[in-house]
Coordinates of C-alpha atoms in Angstrom, one line a residue:
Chain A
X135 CA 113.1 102.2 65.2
X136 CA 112.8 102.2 69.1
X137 CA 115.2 105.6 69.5
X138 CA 112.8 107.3 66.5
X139 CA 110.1 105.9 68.4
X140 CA 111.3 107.5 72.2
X141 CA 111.9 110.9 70.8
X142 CA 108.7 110.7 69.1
X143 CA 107.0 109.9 72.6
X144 CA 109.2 112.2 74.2
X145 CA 108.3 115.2 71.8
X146 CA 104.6 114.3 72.6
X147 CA 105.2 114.0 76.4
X148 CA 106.4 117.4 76.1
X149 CA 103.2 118.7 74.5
X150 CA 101.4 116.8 76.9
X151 CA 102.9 118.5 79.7
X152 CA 102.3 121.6 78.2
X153 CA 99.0 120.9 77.4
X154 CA 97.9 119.9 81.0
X155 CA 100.8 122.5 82.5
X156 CA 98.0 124.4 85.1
X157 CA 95.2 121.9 85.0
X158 CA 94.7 120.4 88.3
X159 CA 96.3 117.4 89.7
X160 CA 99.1 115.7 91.5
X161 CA 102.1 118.1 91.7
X162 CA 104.4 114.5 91.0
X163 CA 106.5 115.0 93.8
X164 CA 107.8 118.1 93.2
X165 CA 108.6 119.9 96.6
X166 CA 107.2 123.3 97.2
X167 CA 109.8 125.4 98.1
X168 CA 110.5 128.2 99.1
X169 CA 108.3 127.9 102.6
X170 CA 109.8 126.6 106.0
X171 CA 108.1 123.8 106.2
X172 CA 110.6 121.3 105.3
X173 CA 108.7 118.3 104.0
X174 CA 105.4 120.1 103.6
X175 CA 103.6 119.3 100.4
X176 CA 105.9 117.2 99.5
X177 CA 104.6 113.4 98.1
X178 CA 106.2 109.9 99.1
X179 CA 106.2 107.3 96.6
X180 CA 106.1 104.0 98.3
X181 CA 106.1 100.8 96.0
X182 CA 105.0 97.5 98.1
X183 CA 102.9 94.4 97.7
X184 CA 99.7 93.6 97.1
X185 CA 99.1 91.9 100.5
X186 CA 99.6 94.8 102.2
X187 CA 97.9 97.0 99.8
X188 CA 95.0 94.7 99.6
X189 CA 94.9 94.0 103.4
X190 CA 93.4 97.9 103.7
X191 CA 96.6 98.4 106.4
X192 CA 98.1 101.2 104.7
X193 CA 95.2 103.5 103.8
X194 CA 94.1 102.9 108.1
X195 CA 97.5 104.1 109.0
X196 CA 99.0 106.0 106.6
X197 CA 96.7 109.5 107.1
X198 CA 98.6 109.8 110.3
X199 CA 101.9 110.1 108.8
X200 CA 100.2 112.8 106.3
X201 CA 98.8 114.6 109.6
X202 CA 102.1 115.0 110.9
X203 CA 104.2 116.0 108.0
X204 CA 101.8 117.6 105.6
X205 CA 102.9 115.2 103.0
X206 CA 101.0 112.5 100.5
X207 CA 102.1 108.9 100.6
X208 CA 101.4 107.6 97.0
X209 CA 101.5 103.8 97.8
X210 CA 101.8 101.3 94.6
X211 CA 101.3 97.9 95.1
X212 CA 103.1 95.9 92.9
X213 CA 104.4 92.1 94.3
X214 CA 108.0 92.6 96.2
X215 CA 109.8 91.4 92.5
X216 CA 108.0 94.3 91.2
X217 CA 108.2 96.9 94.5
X218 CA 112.1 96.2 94.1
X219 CA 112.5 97.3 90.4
X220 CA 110.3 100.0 90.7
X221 CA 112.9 101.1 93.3
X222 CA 116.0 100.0 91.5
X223 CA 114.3 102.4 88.6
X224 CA 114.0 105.4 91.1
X225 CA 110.8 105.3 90.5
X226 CA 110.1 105.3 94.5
X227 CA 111.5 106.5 97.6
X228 CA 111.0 103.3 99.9
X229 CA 110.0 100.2 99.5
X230 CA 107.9 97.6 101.6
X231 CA 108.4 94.0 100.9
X232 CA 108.7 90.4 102.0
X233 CA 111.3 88.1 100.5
X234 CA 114.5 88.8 102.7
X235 CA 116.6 87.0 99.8
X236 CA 115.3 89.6 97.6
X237 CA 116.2 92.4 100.2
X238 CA 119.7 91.5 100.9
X239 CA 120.3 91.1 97.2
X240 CA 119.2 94.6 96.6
X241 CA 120.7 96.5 99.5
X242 CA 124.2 94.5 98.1
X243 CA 123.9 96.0 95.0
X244 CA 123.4 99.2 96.5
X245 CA 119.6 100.1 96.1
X246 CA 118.4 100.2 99.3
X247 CA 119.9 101.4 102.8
X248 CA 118.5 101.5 106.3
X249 CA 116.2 98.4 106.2
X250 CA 113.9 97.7 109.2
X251 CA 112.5 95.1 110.1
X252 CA 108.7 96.0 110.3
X253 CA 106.3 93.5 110.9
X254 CA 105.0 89.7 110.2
X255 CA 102.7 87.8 109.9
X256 CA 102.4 84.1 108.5
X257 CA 101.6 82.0 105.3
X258 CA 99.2 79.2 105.5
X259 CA 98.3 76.6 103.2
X260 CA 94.5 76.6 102.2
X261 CA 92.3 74.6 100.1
X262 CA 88.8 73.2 99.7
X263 CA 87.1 71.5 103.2
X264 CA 87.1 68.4 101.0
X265 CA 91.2 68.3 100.6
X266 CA 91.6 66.1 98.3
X267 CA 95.4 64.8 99.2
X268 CA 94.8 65.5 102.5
X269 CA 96.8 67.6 103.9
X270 CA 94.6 69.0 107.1
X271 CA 96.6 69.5 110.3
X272 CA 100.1 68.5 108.6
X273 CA 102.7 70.3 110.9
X274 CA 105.3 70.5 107.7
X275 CA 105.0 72.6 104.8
X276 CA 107.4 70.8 102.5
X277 CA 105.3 67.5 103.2
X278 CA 102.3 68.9 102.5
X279 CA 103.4 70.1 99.1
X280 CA 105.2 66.5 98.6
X281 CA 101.8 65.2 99.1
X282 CA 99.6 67.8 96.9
X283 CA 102.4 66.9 94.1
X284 CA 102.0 63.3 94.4
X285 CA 98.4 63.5 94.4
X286 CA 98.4 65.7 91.4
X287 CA 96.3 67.5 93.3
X288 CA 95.1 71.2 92.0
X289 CA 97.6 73.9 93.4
X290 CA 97.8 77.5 91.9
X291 CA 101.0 79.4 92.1
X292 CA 101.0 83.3 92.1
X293 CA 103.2 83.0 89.2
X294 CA 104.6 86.9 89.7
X295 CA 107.9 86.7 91.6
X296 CA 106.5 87.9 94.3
X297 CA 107.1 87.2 98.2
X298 CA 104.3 85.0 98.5
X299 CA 105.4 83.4 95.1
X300 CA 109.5 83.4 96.3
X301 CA 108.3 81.1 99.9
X302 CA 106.4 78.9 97.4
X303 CA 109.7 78.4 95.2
X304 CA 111.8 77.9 98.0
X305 CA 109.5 75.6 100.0
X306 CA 109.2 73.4 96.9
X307 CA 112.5 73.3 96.5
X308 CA 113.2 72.6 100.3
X309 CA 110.6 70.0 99.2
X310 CA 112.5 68.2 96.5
X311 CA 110.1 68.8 94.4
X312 CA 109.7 70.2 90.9
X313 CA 106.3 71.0 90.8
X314 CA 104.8 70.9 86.6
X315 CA 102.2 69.6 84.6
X316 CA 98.2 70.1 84.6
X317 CA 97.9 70.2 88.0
X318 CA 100.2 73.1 88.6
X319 CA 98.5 76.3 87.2
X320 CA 100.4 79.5 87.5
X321 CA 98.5 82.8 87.6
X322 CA 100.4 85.8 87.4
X323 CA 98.2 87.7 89.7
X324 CA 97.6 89.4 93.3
X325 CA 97.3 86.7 96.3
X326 CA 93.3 88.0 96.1
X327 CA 92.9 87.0 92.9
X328 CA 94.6 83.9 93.2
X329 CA 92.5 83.3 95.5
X330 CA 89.6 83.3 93.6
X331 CA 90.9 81.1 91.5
X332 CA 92.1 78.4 94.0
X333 CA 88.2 79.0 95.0
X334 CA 86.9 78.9 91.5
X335 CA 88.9 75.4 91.0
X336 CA 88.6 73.8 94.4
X337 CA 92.1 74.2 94.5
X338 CA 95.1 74.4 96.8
X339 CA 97.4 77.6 97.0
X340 CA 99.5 78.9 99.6
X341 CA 98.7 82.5 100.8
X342 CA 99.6 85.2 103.6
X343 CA 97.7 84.7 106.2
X344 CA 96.3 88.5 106.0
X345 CA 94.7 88.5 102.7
X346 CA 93.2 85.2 103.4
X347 CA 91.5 86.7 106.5
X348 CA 90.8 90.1 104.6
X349 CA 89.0 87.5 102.2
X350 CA 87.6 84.5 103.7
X351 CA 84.0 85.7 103.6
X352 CA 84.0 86.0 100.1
X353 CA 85.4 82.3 99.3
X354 CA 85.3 78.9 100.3
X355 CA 88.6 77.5 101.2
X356 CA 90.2 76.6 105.0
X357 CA 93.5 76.6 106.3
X358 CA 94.5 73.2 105.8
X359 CA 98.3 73.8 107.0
X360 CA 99.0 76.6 109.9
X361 CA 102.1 79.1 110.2
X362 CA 104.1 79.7 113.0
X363 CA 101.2 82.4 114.3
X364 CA 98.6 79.5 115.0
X365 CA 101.5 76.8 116.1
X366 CA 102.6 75.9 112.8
X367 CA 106.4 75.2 111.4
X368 CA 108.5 78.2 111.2
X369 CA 109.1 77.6 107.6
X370 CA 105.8 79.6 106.5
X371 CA 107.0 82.8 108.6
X372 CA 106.3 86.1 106.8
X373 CA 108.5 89.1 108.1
X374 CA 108.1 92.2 106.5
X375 CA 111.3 94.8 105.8
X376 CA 111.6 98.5 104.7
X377 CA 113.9 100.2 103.2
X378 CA 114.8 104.1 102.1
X379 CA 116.3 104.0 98.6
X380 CA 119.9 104.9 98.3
X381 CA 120.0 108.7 97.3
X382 CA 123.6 108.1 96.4
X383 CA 122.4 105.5 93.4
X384 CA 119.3 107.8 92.5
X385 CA 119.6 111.2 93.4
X386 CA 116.5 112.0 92.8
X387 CA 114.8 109.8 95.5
X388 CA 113.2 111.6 98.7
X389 CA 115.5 110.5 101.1
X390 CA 114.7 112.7 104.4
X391 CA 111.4 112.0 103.6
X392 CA 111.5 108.4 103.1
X393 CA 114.0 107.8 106.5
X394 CA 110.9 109.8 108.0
X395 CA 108.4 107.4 107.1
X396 CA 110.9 104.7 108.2
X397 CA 111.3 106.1 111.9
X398 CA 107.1 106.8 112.0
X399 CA 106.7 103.4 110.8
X400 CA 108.9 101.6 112.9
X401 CA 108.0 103.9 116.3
X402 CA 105.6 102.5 119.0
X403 CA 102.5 104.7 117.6
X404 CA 102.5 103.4 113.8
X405 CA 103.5 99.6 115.5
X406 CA 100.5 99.8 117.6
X407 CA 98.1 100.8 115.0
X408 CA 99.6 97.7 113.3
X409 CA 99.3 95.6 115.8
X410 CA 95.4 97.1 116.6
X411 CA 94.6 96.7 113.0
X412 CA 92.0 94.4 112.2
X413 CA 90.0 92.5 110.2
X414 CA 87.0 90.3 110.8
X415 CA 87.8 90.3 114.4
X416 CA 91.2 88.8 113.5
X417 CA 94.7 90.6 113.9
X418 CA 96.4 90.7 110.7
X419 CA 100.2 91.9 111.5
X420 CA 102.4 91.5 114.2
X421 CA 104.5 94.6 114.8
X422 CA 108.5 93.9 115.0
X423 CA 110.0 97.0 115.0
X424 CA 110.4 97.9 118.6
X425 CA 112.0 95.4 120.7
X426 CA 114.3 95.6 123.9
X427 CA 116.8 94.3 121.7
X428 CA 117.4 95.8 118.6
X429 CA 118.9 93.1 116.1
X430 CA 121.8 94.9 114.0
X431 CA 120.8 92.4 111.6
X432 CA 118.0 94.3 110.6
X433 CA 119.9 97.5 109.0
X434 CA 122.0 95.2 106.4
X435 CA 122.2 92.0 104.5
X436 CA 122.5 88.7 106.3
X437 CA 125.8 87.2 106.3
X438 CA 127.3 90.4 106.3
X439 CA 131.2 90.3 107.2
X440 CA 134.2 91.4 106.5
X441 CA 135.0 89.3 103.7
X442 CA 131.7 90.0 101.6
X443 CA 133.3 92.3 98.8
X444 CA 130.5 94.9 97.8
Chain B
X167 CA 89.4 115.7 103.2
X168 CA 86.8 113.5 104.7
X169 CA 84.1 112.2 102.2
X170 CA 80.5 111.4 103.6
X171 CA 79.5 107.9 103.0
X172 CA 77.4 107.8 99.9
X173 CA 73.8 108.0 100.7
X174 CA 72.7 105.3 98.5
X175 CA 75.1 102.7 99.5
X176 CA 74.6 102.9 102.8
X177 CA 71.1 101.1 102.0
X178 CA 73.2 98.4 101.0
X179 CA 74.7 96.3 103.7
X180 CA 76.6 94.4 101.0
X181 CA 79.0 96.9 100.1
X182 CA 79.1 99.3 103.4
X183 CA 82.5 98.1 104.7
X184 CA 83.7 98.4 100.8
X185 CA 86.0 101.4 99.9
X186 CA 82.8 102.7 98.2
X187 CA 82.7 106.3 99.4
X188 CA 80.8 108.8 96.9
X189 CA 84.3 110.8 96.6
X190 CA 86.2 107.7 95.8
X191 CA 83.9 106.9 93.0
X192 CA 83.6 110.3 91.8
X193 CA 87.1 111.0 91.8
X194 CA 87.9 107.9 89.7
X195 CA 85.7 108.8 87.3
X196 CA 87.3 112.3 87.2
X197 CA 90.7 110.1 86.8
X198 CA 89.3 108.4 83.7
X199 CA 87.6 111.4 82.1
X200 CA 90.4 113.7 82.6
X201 CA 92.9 111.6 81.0
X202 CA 90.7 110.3 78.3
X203 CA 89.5 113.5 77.3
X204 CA 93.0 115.3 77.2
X205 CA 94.6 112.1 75.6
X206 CA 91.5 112.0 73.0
X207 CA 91.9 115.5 72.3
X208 CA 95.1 115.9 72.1
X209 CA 95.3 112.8 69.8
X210 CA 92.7 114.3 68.0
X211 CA 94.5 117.7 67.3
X212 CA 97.6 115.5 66.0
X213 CA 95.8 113.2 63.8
X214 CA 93.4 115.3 61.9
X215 CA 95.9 117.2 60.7
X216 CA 97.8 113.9 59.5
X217 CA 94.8 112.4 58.4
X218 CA 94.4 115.5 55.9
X219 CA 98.0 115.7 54.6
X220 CA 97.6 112.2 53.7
X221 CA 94.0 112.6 52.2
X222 CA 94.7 115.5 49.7
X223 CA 98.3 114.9 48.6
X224 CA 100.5 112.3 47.8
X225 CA 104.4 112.1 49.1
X226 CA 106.9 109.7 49.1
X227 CA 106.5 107.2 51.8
X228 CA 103.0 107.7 52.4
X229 CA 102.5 104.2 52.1
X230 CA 104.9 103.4 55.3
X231 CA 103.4 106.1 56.6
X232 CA 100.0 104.2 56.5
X233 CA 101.4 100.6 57.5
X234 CA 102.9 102.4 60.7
X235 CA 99.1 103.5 61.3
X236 CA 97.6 100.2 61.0
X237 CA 99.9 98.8 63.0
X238 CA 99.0 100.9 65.5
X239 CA 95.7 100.4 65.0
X240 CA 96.5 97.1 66.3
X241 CA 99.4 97.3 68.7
X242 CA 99.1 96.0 72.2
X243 CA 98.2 98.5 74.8
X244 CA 100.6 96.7 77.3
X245 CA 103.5 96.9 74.6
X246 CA 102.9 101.0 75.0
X247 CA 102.4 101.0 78.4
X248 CA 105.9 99.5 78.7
X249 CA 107.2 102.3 76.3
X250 CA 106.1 104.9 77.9
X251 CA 107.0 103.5 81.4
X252 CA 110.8 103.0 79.9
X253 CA 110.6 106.6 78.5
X254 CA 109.2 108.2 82.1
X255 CA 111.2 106.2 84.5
X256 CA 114.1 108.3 86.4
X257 CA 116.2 106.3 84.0
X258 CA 114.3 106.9 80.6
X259 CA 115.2 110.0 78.2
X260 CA 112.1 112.3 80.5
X261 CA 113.1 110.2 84.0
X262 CA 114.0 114.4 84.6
X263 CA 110.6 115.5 84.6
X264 CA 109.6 112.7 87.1
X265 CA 106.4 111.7 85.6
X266 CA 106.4 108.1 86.6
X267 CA 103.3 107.2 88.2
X268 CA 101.5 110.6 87.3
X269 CA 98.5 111.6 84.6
X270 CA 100.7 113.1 82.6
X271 CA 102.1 109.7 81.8
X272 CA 99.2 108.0 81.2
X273 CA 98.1 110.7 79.2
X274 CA 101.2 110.0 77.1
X275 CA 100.2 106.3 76.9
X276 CA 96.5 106.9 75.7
X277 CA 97.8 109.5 73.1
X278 CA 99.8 106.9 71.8
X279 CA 96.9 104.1 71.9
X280 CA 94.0 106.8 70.5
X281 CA 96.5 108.0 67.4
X282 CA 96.1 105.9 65.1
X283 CA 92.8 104.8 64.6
X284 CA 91.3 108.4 64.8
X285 CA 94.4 108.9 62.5
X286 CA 92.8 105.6 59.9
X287 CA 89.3 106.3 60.4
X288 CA 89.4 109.8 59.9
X289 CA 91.6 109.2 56.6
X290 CA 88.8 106.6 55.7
X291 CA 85.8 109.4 56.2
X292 CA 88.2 111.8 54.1
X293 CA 89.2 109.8 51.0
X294 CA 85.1 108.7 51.2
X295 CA 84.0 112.1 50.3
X296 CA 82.5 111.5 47.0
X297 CA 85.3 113.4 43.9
X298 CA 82.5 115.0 43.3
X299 CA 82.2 117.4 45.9
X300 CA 85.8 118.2 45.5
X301 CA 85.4 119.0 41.8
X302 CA 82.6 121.4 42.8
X303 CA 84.5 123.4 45.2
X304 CA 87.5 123.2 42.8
X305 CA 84.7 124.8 40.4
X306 CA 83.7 127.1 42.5
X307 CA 86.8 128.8 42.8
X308 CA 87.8 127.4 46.1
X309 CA 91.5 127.3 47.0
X310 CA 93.3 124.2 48.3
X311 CA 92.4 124.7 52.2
X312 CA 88.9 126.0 51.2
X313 CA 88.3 122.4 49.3
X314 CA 89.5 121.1 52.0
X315 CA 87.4 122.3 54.6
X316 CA 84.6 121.4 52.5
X317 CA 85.9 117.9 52.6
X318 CA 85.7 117.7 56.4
X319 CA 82.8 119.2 56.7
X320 CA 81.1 116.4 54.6
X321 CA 83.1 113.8 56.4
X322 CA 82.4 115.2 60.1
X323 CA 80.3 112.1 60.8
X324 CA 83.3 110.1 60.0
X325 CA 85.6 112.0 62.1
X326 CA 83.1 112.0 64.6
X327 CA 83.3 108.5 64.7
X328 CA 86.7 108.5 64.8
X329 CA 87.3 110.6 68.1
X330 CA 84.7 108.0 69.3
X331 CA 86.9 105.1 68.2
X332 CA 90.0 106.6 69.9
X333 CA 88.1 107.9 73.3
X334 CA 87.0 104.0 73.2
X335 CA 90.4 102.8 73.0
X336 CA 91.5 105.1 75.9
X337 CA 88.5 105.3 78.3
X338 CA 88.2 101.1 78.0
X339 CA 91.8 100.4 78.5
X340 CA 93.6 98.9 81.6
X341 CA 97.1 97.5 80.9
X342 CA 99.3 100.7 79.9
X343 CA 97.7 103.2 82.5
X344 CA 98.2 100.2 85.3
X345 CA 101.6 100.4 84.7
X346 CA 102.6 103.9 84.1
X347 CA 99.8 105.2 86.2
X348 CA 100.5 102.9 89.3
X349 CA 96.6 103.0 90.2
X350 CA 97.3 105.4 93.4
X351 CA 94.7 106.4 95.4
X352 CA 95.3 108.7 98.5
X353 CA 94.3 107.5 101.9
X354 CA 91.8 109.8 101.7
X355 CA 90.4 107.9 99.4
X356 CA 90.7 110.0 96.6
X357 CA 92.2 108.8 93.2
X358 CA 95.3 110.3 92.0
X359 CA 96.3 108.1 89.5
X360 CA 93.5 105.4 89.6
X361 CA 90.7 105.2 86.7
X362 CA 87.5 103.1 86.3
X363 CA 89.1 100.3 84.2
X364 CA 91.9 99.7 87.1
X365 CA 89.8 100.1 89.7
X366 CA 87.6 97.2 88.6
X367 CA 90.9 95.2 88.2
X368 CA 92.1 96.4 91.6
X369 CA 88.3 95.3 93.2
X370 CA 88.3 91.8 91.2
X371 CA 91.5 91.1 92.6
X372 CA 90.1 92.0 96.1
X373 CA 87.1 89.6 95.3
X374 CA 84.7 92.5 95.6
X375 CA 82.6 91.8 93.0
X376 CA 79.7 94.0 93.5
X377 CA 81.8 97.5 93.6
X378 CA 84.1 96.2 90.2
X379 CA 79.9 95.8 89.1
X380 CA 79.1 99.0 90.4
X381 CA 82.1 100.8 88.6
X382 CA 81.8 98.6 85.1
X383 CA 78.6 99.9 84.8
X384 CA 79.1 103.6 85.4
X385 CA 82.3 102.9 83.0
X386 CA 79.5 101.4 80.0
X387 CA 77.2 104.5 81.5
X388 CA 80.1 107.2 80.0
X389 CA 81.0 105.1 76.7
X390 CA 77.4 104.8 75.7
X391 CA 76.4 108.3 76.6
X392 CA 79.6 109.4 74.7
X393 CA 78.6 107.6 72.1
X394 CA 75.3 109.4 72.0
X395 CA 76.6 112.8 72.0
X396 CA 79.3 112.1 69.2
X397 CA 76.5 110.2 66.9
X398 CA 74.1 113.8 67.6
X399 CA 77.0 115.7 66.5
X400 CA 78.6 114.1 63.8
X401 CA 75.2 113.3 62.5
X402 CA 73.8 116.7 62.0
X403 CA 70.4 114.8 61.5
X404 CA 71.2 113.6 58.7
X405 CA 73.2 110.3 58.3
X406 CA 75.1 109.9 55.3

């Protein structure tokens, strides 16, 4: 039933494409060839999360990379669990993500090559000004959970396997805790709209700091518990990686074009528009690509050594 | 491409520092239009057709040919939307014509959700069309395409209806084209692959309220008006 039921959508995608064959509208990353102008008119698809998406980083400093090339950057915001299948699909040409676990795990199975580190910034732990299990001004992340779970108090997950969602995991786990029951409410959403429901239900979520900024006007919840940025533990660090898919897995992805947006990305220019953008007054990523010391750990998966076998 | 800040919003200092540039609402409203329409149409061309077979002869298996419609009629959009992202994806039967994330694809998604009810509700107008009239034309020396014409004619208003139903479906929905589409927008602000329905999601999720308000109701504007112009058509001024 499922085959009968491709071919039949594939006989119609045909007449679809027939149908809208010279109507306006995006070329889907064919390249134009035939001029000299290498990646000219070509179109970049970028799969990422929604906290840089949402943040409004990439549409302020993407138009430069266009400038320069001639090219479109079609970014898709997703949540890194999605960003990385998308990718592992060859259905984009780089990805932008933040769950190193979930990096290393796919440039081991071959997926991604070239990763850089990019930027960070920081998760912090918000909630209502009344906080309830009170939490304010605790200096560990795991015992502020502890204390949310033993005080039942309201905490809403992401939900989505994303990187915001993977920290949470593994600081309840670092916790000891196994965080369940009515208290706990998983939403399956964007760290905005989660948000909006923490605010909605007086409740206590952790988020990037960068969409909490990008959104603070619009809700009522404080940071209760600070990342590394303001002083707080290193545990709610945020680093950001990219990386160009491997052409050798899906031949079809736009390498030269994706290692081009890598190298703009990572240079000086593109790290200082990073570092320059803001929001509400507030900084919102800290560039880490250009340093006096270049970490080789950066380019491939940590732990990497001889005796890791593929 | 730069686009000049809508003149009316800027009156508004609620929604100035809001993505809400005239081009980036226009442009998602082309989005939504143009793959509605084609979708709608296309549907449309594919279902009449079916609609008729079924109407004015009888075959084996047109009764499993009717249970796949109504179950169609109510299948979830999300459900296709994962088809057709399957089928499109570099590894799916079409990952070749590299459609992922284009509105080709959610083209092919909408045709799929619009189908089958203007396939049922078009079969419903065309089986309603009293025997009589079909005796007549019969009478009247009419051959079989000639009767039925006639029939359609009488049912336009439920055919009408039908397009409407499907241009509903696929103007209203936001699940499939979310996923196949990828609700791109260049950083010019102009929509590639973004439509009314997921840019409301996209704004809710950003908290901005008052441009997913904006955008719902310029989304109600074009169903209603739709609406309007179908019921004029189909109804000829004179409603059955």
């Amino acid at each position: 039933m499922s085959i009968q039921r491709r071919q039949f959508i594939a006989t119609l995608g045909g007449g679809a494409l027939a149908a809208t064959a010279g109507c306006t509208g995006s070329s889907g990353g064919q390249s134009e060839s035939g001029g000299s102008a290498g990646v000219a008119g070509e179109t970049l698809t970028l799969t990422t999360t929604t906290s840089t998406y949402d943040t409004g980083l990439l549409d302020e400093v993407h138009p430069d990379f266009e400038e320069m090339y001639g090219v479109t950057v079609d970014a898709v915001a997703q949540g890194t669990g999605a960003a990385l299948e998308s990718a592992r699909n060859g259905d984009s040409d780089v990805v932008m993500v933040h769950a190193r676990g979930l990096e290393d795990e796919f440039m081991r199975n071959g997926y991604g090559i070239n990763r850089r580190d990019l930027m960070f910034n920081d998760f912090v732990i918000v909630g209502p000004e009344s906080d309830p299990a009170g939490v304010q001004g605790m200096d560990s992340a795991t015992e502020a959970l502890t204390t949310i779970a033993e005080a039942e108090a309201t905490f809403v997950s992401r939900g989505d396997n994303s990187g915001t969602h993977t920290k949470e995991r593994n600081l309840w786990e670092a916790a000891g805790a196994d965080p369940g029951g009515d208290w706990y409410q998983e939403t399956g959403t964007g760290m905005g709209e989660a948000l909006n429901v923490a605010n909605q239900q007086g409740a206590y979520t952790l988020s990037d700091r960068g969409t909490f900024i990008s959104q603070r006007s619009e809700i009522g919840l404080i940071i209760l518990v600070q990342g590394p940025i303001e002083g707080g533990p290193e545990t709610l660090a945020n680093p950001y990686g990219i990386m160009a898919v491997n052409p050798g897995v899906h031949d079809n992805a736009n390498y030269d074009l994706a290692i081009a947006y890598i190298g703009w990305i990572t240079s000086p220019g593109a790290q200082d528009a990073i570092s320059n953008y803001q929001m509400n007054g507030e900084q919102l990523f800290f560039p880490e690509a250009v340093s006096e010391n270049p970490d080789f750990q950066q380019y491939v998966p940590e732990g990497w050594s001889s005796d890791t076998s593929g | 491409m730069t686009v000049p800040l809508d003149p009316v919003v800027s009156l508004l200092p609620a929604v100035v520092d809001l993505p809400f540039r005239e081009g980036y609402v226009r442009s998602t409203i082309y989005v939504s239009l143009y793959v509605s329409v084609i979708a709608v149409t296309l549907s449309t061309l594919f279902s009449l057709p079916v609609a008729m077979i079924m109407g004015f002869s009888d075959f084996r298996g047109k009764q499993f040919v009717k249970s796949v419609i109504n179950t169609g009629m109510g299948f979830p959009s999300v459900v296709v939307g994962l088809v057709v992202l399957f089928a499109v994806s570099n590894q799916g039967p079409l990952g070749t014509l590299e459609l992922i994330f284009t509105k080709e694809a959610m083209i092919m998604s909408q045709f799929v959700l619009a189908t089958p009810p203007i396939t049922a509700v078009s079969l419903a107008a065309i089986t309603g069309v009293d025997e009589n009239v079909r005796d007549a034309a019969h009478v009247l020396g009419g051959t079989r395409l000639d009767v039925a014409l006639v029939v359609v004619k009488e049912a336009r208003y439920g055919i009408a209806t039908a397009v409407l139903a499907g241009f509903g479906r696929a103007i209203s929905e936001v699940g499939s084209v979310l996923i196949v589409g990828g609700n791109i927008v260049s950083s010019s602000g102009i929509s590639s692959t973004r439509t009314l329905t997921t840019a409301i999601q996209l704004e809710a999720r950003q908290g901005q309220y008052d441009t997913a308000m904006v955008l719902g109701a310029v989304l109600v504007a074009i169903v209603l008006t739709v609406n309007a112009i179908v019921v004029r058509l189909g109804d000829d001024g004179v409603m059955q």
